[in-house]
Coordinates of C-alpha atoms in Angstrom, one line a residue:
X1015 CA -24.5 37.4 35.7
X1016 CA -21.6 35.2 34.4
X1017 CA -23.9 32.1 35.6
X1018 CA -25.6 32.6 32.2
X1019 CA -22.8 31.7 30.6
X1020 CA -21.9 28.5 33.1
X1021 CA -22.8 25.1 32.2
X1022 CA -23.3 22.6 34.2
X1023 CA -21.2 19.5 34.3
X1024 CA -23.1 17.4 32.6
X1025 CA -23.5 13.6 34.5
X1026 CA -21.8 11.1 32.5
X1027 CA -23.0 7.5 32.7
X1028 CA -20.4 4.5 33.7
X1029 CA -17.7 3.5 31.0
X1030 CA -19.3 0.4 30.2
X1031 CA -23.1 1.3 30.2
X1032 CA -22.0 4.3 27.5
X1033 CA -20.1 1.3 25.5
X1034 CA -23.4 -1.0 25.4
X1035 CA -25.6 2.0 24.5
X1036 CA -23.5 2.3 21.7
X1037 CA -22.6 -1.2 20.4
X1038 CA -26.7 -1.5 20.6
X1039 CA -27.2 1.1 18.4
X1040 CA -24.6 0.6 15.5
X1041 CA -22.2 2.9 16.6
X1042 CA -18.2 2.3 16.8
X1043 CA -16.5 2.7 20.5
X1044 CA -12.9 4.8 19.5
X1045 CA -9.7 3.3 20.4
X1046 CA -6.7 4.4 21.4
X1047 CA -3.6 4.0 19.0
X1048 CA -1.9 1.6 21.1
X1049 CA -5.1 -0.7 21.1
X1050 CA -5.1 0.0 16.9
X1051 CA -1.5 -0.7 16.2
X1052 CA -1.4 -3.9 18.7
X1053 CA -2.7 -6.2 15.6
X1054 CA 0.7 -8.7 15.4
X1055 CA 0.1 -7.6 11.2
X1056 CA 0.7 -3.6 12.0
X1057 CA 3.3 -4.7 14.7
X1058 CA 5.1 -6.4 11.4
X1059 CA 4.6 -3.4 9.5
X1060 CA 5.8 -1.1 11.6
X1061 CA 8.9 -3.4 12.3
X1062 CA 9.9 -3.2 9.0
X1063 CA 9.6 0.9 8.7
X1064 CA 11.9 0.7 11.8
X1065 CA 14.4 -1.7 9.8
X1066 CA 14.3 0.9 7.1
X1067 CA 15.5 3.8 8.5
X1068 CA 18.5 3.9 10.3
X1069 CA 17.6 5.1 13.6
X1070 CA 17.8 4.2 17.4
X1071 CA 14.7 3.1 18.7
X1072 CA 14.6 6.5 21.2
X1073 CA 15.0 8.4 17.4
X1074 CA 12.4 6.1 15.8
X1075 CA 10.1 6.8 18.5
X1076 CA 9.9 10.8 18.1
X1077 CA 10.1 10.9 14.2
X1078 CA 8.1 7.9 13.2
X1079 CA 6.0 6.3 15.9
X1080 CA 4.7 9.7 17.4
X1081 CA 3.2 10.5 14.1
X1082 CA 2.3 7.4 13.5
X1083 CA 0.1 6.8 16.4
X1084 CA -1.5 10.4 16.2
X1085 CA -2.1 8.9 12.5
X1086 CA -4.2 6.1 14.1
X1087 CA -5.6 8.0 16.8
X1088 CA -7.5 10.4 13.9
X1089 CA -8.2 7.4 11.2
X1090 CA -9.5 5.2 14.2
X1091 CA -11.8 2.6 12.1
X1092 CA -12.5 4.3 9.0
X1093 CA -12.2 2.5 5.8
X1094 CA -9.9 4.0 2.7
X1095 CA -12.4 3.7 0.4
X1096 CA -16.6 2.8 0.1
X1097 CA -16.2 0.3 -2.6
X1098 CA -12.3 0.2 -3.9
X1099 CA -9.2 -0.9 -1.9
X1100 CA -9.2 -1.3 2.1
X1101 CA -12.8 -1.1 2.6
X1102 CA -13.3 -2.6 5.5
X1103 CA -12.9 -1.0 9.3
X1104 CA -9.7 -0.2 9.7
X1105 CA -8.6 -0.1 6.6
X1106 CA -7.5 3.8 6.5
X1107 CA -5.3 2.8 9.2
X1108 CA -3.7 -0.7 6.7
X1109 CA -3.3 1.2 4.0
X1110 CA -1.4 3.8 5.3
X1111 CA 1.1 1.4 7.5
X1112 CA 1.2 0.1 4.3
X1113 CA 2.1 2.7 2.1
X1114 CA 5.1 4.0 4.4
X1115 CA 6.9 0.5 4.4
X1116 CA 6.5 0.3 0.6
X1117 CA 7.6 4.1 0.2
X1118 CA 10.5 3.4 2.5
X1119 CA 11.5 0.8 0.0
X1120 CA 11.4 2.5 -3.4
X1121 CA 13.3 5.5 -1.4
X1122 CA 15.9 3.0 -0.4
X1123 CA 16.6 2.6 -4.8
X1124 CA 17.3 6.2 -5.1
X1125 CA 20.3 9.0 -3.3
X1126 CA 18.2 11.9 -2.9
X1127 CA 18.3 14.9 -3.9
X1128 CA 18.7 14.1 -7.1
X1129 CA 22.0 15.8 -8.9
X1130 CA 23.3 16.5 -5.5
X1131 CA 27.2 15.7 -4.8
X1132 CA 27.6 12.5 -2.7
X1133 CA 28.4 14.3 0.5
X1134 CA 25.2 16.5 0.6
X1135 CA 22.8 13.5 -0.3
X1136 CA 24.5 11.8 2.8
X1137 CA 23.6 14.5 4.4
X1138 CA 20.2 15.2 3.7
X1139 CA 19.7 11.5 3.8
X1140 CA 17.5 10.9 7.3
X1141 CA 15.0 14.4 6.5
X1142 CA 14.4 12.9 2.5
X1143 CA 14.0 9.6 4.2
X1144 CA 11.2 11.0 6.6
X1145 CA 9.5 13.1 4.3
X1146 CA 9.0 10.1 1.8
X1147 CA 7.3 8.2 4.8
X1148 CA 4.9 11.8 6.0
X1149 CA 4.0 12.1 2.6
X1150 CA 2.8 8.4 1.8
X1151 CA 0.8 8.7 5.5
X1152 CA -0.8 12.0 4.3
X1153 CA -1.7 11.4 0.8
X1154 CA -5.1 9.7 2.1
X1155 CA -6.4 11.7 5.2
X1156 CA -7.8 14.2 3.4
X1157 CA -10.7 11.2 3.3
X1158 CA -11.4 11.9 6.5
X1159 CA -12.2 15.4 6.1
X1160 CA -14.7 15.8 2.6
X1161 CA -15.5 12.1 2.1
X1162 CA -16.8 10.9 5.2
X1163 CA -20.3 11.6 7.5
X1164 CA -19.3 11.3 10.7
X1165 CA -21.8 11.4 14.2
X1166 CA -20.8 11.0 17.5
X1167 CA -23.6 9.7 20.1
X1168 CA -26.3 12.3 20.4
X1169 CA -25.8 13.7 16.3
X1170 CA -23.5 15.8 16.6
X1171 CA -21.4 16.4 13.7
X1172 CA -17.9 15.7 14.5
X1173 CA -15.0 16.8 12.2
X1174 CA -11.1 15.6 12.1
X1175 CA -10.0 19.1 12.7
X1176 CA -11.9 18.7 16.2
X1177 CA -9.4 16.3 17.3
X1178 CA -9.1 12.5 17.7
X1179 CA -12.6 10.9 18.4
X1180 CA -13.4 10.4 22.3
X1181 CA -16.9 9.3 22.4
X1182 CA -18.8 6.8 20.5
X1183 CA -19.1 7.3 16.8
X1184 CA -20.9 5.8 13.4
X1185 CA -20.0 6.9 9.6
X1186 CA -21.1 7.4 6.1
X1187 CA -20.1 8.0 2.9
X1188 CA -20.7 11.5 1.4
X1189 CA -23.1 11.5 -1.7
X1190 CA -21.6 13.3 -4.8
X1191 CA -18.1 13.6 -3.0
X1192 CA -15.7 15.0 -5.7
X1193 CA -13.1 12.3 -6.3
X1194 CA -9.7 15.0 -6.2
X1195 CA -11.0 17.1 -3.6
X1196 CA -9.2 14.7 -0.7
X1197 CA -5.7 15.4 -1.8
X1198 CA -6.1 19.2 -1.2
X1199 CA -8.1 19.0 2.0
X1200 CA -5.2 17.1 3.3
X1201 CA -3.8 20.6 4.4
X1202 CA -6.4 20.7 6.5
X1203 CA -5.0 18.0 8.8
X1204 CA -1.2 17.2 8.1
X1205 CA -0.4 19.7 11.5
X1206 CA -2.5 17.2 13.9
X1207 CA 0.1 14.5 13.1
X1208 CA 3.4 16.3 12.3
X1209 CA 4.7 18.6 14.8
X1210 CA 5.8 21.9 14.4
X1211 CA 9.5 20.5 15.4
X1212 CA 9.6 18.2 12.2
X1213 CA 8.1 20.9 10.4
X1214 CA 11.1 23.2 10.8
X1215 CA 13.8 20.3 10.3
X1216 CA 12.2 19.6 6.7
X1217 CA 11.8 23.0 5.9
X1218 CA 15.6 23.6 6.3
X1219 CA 15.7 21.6 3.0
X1220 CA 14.2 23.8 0.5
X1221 CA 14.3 21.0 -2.7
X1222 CA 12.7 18.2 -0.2
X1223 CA 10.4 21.0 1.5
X1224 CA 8.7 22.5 -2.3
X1225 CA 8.3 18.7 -3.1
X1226 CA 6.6 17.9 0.5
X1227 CA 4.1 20.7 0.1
X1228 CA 3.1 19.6 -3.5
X1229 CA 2.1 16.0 -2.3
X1230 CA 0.4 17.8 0.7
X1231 CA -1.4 19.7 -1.7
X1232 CA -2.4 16.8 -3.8
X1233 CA -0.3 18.1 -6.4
X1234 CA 2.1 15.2 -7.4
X1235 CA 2.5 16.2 -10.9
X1236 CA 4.7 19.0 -9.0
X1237 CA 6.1 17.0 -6.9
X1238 CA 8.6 15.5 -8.4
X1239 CA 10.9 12.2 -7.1
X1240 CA 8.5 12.6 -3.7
X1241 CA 5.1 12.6 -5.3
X1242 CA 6.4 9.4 -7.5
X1243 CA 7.6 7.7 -5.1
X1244 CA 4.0 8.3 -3.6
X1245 CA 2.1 7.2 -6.0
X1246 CA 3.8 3.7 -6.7
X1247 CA 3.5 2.8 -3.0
X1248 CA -0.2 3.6 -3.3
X1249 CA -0.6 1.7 -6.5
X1250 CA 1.7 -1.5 -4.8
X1251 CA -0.6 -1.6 -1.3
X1252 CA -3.9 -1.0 -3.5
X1253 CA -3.0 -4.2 -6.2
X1254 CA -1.6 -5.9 -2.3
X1255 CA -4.8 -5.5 -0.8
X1256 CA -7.1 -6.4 -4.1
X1257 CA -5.4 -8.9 -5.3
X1258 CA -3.6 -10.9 -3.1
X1259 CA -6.4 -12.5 -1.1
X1260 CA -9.8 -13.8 -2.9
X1261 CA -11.3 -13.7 0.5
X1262 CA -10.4 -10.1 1.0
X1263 CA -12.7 -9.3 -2.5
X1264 CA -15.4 -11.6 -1.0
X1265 CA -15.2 -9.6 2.5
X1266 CA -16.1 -5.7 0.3
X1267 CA -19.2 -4.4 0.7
X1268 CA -22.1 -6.7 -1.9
X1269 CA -22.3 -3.2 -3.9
X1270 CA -18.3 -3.6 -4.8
X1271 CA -17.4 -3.4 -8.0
X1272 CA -14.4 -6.3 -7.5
X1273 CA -17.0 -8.3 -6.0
X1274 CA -19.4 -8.4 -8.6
X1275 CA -16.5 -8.9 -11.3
X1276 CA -15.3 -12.1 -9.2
X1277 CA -18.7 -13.2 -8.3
X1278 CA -19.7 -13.2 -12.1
X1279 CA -16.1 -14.5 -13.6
X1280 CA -17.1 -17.6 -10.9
X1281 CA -20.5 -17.8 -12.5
X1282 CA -19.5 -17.6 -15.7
X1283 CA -16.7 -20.5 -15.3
X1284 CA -19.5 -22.9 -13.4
X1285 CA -22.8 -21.9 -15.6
X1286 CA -21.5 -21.0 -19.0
X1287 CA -17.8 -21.4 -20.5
X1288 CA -16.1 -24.1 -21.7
X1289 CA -12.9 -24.9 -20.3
X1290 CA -10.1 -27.5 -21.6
X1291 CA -12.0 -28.7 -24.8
X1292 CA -10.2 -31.0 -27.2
X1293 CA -9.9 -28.3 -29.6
X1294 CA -11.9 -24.8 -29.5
X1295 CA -12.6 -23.6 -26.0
X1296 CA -13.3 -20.7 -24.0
X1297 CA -10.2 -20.6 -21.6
X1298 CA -7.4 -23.7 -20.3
X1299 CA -6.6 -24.8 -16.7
X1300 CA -3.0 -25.2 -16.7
X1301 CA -1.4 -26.0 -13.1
X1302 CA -0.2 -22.4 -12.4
X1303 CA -2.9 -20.3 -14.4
X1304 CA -6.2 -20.0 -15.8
X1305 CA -6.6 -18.7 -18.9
X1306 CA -9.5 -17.4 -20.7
X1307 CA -10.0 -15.9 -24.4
X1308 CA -10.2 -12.4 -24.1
X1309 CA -13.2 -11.2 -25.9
X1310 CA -15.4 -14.0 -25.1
X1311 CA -14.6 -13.9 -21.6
X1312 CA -15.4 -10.2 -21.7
X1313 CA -18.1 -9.6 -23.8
X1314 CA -20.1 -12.2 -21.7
X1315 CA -18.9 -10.9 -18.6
X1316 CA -20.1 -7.6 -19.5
X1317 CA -23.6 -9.3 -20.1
X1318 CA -23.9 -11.1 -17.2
X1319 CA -23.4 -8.2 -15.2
X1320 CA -25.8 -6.1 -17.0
X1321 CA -28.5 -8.6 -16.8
X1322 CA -28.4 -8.5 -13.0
X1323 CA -29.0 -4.7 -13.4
X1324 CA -25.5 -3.7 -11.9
X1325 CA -24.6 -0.1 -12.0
X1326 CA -21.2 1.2 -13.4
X1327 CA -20.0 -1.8 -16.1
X1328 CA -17.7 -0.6 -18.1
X1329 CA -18.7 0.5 -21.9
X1330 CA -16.3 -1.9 -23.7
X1331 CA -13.9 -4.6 -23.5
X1332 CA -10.8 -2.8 -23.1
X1333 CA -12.4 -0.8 -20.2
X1334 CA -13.2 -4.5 -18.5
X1335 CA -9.6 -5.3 -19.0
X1336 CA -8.8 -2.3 -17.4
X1337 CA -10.9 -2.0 -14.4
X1338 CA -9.7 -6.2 -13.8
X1339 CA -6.3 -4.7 -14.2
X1340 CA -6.9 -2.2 -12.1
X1341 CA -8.6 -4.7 -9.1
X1342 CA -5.2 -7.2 -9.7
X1343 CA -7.6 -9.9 -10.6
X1344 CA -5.6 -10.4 -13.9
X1345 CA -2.0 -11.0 -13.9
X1346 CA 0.0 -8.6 -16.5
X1347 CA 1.7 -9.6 -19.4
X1348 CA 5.6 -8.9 -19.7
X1349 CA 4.5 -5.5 -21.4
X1350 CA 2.0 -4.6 -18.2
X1351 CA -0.7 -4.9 -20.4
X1352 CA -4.1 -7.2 -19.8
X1353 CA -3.5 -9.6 -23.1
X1354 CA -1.4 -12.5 -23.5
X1355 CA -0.5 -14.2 -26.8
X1356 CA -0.1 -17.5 -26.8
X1357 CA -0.6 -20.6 -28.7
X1358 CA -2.5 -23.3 -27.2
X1359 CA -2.3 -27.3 -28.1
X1360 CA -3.6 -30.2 -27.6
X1361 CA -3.1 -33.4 -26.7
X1362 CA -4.7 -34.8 -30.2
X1363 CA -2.3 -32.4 -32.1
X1364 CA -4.7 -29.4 -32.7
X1365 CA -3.4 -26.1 -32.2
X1366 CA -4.2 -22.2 -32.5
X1367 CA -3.4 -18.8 -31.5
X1368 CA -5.5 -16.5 -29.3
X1369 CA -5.0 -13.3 -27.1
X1370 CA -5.8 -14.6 -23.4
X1371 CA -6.1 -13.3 -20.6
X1372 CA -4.2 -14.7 -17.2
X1373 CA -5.8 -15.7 -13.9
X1374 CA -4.9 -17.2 -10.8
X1375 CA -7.3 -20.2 -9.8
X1376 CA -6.9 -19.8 -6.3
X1377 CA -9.1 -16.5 -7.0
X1378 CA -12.2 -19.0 -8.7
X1379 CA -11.4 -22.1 -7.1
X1380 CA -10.8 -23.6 -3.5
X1381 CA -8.1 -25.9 -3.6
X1382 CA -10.6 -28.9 -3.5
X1383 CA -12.9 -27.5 -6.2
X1384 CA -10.1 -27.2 -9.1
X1385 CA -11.3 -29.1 -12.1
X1386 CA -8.0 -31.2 -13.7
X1387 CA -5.4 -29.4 -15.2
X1388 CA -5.6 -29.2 -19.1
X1389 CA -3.8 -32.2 -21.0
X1390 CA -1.8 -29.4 -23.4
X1391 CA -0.2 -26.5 -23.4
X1392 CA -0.2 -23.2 -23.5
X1393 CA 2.7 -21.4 -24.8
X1394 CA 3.3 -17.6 -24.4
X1395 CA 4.5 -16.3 -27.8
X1396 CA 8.4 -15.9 -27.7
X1397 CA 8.1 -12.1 -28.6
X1398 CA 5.6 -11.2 -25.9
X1399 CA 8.6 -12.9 -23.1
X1400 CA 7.7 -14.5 -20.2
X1401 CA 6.3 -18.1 -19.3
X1402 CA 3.6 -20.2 -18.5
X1403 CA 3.9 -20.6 -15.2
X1404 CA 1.4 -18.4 -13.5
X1405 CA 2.9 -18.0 -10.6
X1406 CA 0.6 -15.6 -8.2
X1407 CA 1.5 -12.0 -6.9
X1408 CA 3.6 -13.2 -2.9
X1409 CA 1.2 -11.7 -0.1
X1410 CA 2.9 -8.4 1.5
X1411 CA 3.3 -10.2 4.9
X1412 CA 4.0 -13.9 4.5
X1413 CA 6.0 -15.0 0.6
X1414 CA 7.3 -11.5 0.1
X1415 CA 9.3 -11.9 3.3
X1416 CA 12.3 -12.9 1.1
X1417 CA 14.4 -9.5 1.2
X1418 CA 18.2 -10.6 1.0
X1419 CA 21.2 -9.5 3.2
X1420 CA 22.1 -7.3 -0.2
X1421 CA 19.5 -4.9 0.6
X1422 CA 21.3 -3.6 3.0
X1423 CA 25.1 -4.9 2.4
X1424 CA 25.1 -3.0 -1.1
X1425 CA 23.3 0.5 -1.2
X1426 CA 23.1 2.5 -4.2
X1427 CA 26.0 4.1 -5.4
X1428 CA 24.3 6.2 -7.9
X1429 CA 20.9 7.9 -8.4
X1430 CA 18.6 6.0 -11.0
X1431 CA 16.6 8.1 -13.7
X1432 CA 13.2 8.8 -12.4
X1433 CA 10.2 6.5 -12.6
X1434 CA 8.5 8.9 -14.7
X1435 CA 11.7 9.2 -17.5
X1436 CA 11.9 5.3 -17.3
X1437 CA 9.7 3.1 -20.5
X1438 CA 6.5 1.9 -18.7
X1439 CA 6.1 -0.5 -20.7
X1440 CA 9.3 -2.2 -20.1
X1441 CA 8.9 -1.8 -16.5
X1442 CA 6.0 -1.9 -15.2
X1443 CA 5.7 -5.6 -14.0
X1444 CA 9.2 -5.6 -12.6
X1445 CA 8.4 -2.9 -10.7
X1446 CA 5.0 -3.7 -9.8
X1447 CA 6.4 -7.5 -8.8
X1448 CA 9.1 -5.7 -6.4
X1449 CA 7.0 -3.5 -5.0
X1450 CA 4.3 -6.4 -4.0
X1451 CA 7.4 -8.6 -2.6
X1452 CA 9.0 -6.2 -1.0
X1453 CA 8.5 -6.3 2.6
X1454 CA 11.5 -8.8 3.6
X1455 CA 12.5 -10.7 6.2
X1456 CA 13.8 -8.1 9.3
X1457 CA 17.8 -8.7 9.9
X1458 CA 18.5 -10.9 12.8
X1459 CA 17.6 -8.1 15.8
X1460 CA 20.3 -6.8 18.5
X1461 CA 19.8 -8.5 22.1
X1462 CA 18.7 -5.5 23.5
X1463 CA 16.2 -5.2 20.5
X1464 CA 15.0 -8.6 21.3
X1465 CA 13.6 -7.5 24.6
X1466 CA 12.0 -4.8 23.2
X1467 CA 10.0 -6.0 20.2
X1468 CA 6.7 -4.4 20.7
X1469 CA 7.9 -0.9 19.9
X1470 CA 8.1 0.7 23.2
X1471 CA 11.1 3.5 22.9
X1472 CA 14.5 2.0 24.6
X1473 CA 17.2 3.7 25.9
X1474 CA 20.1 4.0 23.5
X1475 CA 23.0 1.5 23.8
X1476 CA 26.1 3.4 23.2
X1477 CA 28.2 1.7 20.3
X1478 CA 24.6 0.1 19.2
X1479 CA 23.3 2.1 16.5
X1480 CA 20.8 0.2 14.1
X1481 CA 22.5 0.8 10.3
X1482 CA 20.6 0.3 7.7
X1483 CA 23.5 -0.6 5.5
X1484 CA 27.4 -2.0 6.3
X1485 CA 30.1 -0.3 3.8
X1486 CA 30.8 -2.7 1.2
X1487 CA 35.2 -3.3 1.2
X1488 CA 37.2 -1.4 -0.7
X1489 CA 38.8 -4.4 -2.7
X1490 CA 35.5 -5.5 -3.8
X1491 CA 34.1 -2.5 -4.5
X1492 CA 36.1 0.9 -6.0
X1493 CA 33.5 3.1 -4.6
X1494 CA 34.3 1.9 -1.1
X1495 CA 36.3 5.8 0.0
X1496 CA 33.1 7.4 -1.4
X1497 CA 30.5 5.0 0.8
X1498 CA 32.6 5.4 3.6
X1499 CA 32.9 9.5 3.5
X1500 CA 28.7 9.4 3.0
X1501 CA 28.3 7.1 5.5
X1502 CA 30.2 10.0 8.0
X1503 CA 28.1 12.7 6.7
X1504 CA 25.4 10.3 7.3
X1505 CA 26.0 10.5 10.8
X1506 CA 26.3 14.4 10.8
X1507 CA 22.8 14.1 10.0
X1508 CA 21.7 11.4 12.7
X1509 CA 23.3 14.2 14.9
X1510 CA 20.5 16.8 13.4
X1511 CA 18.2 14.4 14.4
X1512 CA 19.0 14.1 18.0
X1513 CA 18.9 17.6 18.2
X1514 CA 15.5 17.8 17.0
X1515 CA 14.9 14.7 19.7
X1516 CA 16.4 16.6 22.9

């Protein structure tokens, strides 16, 4: 009787004849998270989320790379969006190495929980410090569950609750997905990276722990310090990943919206505007920026791509400034906004003022294709701040690897206001700059480190305990007694975390 309810082992085919099968037919061959997270760019990033905590490598290991590589395992190749930011294979997995290293940064500006006394923030220090990084690798794999098709070989329907994918596997985009719905479905998955051990350390903590449930709820507006924290780190990969690399615009899928926006702004520049005119033109080439009148630019943007019958243009000018904004392919003003005043003059002596907006020409140009530079100027009005220079955004990996020893000499002695009390308009591009130049050079690694770059967990070195910041001297520094007693409760908390560990 029970041999009705017996299969039988079904006969699998070799390794490498199910692999050709599947690379034949489209589909993807799943990967384990060692294979994923070998790339020598996610062996930077995950370098640097090690250099911002303050942890052994054996600690590291349990809190951060164990979740981090169930992360991958589950992600695998998906992209983080169909047409926006990281959408490409493997982009799910980019951004959200991505958004832990800048998260770890912002955290690093603020002595959480807010209000606390000194001794209790100390503290608390390492579980805020983790929960800022689980929250910014959450916020996103909720994608995985309600925005993606996904069919393993022989259709059937596999879903991320299911586990990580172990056979060969190809993807869609859901028609008519709802845009929101990803932030509550992350519930659905947070437990298949985060353990129930981590679990109960956070929820010791019941400020950090109400925050932490908001974000994985997709409720930031609740969420307080946590769920801001988020949400710039998302904004500072996305504008990274748009905006940094003209290639990277060019490599989206044709249907892209930042593709078509580049590919007509390059038309436009070629077919149709004027550039460095004696007097009247449509934009100036000056060595560091390109700069284009505003209306003219968009109002015939906006026409080009509705003549090529392009769906989803934006209804009116501002909304083009925005949506470039938005895809970093214009460079704020001091204020954050899209439009620059400045007034432009020649070398004949004419001169006028417009509202501009600013470009970098490595996005239009290749460096051999640059028309001359403009034989004028172009001078941002004194009251809008700022200069002419145009210098472009520093790529997250290479330029914005410029951190200085004060990072770490000099922590924060005292809380800042939060992000959401503080004047966006006076912040916005400071911030936004920091955030996009953040990820700075790595100290000078221990010797035993040195042996042990590619993340592999190390036994501990007694008397060699990574810090993320030296005390700063008492002479120098009045606060020096108060660093010095966090710094001790800091280690009460490192403590906690080796509990957890053994």
């Amino acid at each position: 009787m029970l041999r009705l309810f017996q299969r039988k082992a079904a006969v699998l085919p070799p390794v490498a004849a199910v692999t050709e099968t599947a690379l034949s037919k489209g589909l993807l061959q799943p990967k384990p998270a060692a294979e994923l997270l070998a790339t020598p760019r996610r062996q930077k990033l995950l370098e640097h989320i090690w250099q911002r905590t303050s942890l052994s490598r054996k600690q590291f290991h349990t809190l951060y790379r164990v979740p981090l590589e169930r992360y991958a395992d589950l992600v695998q190749q998906f992209p983080a969006s169909e047409s926006h930011h990281h959408a490409y294979l493997g982009g799910m997995l980019d951004h959200g190495l991505e958004i832990v290293a800048f998260a770890l940064k912002l955290r690093q500006s603020h002595l959480l929980p807010a209000g606390a006394s000194p001794e209790d923030q100390a503290a608390q220090a390492e579980a805020w410090t983790a929960a800022v990084a689980y929250a910014a690798l959450l916020h996103d794999i909720g994608k995985i569950a309600v925005d993606l098709h996904v069919e393993l070989q022989g259709g059937r329907i596999w879903h991320p609750w299911h586990g990580p994918l172990n056979q060969p596997y190809r993807f869609r985009h859901r028609e008519g997905r709802e845009y929101r719905l990803h932030g509550a479905a992350t519930g659905l998955l947070y437990t298949r990276i985060l353990d129930s051990a981590a679990l109960d350390w956070l929820s010791g903590y019941p400020a950090l722990w109400s925050q932490l449930l908001y974000v994985l709820s997709g409720q930031y507006e609740h969420a307080d310090m946590l769920g801001e924290l988020v949400v710039q780190a998302d904004r500072a990969s996305v504008a990274q990943e748009l905006g940094g690399d003209p290639a990277k615009v060019m490599a989206a899928p044709k249907h892209a919206l930042q593709r078509k926006l580049l590919e007509g702004l390059r038309y436009l520049l070629k077919e149709q505007l004027k550039l460095n005119q004696p007097e009247a033109s449509d934009g100036w080439l000056t060595e560091d920026a390109l700069w284009l009148v505003s209306k003219t630019v968009s109002d015939k943007l906006r026409a080009h791509l509705l003549s090529q019958g392009i769906d989803g243009i934006p209804a009116n000018n501002s909304a083009v400034f925005n949506v470039l904004q938005e895809h970093s392919m214009l460079q704020p003003a001091p204020d954050g906004k899209a439009i620059w005043r400045a007034t432009v003059t020649s070398s004949n002596g004419w001169s006028h003022a417009f509202t501009l907006l600013r470009l970098s020409p490595a996005l239009i140009w290749e460096a051999g294709e640059r028309p001359a530079a403009y034989a004028g100027t172009v001078l941002v009005d004194a009251d809008q701040g700022g200069d002419a220079t145009g210098e472009s955004a520093p790529d997250l990996l290479e330029s914005a690897m410029q951190d200085t020893a004060d990072d770490r000499a000099n922590p924060p002695l005292e809380s800042k206001p939060s992000l959401s009390t503080q004047s966006v308009a006076k912040n916005a591009p400071d911030m936004m700059d920091e955030l996009l130049a953040m990820i700075g050079a790595p100290d000078q690694p221990k010797a035993d480190d040195q042996e042990n770059s590619s993340f592999q967990p190390t036994p501990d070195t007694p008397g060699k305990r990574h810090q993320v910041s030296e005390s700063v001297p008492a002479k120098k520094n009045p606060m020096a007694t108060s660093t010095q007693l966090s710094r001790m409760s800091r280690m009460a908390s490192q403590l906690k975390c080796q509990l957890i560990i053994s």
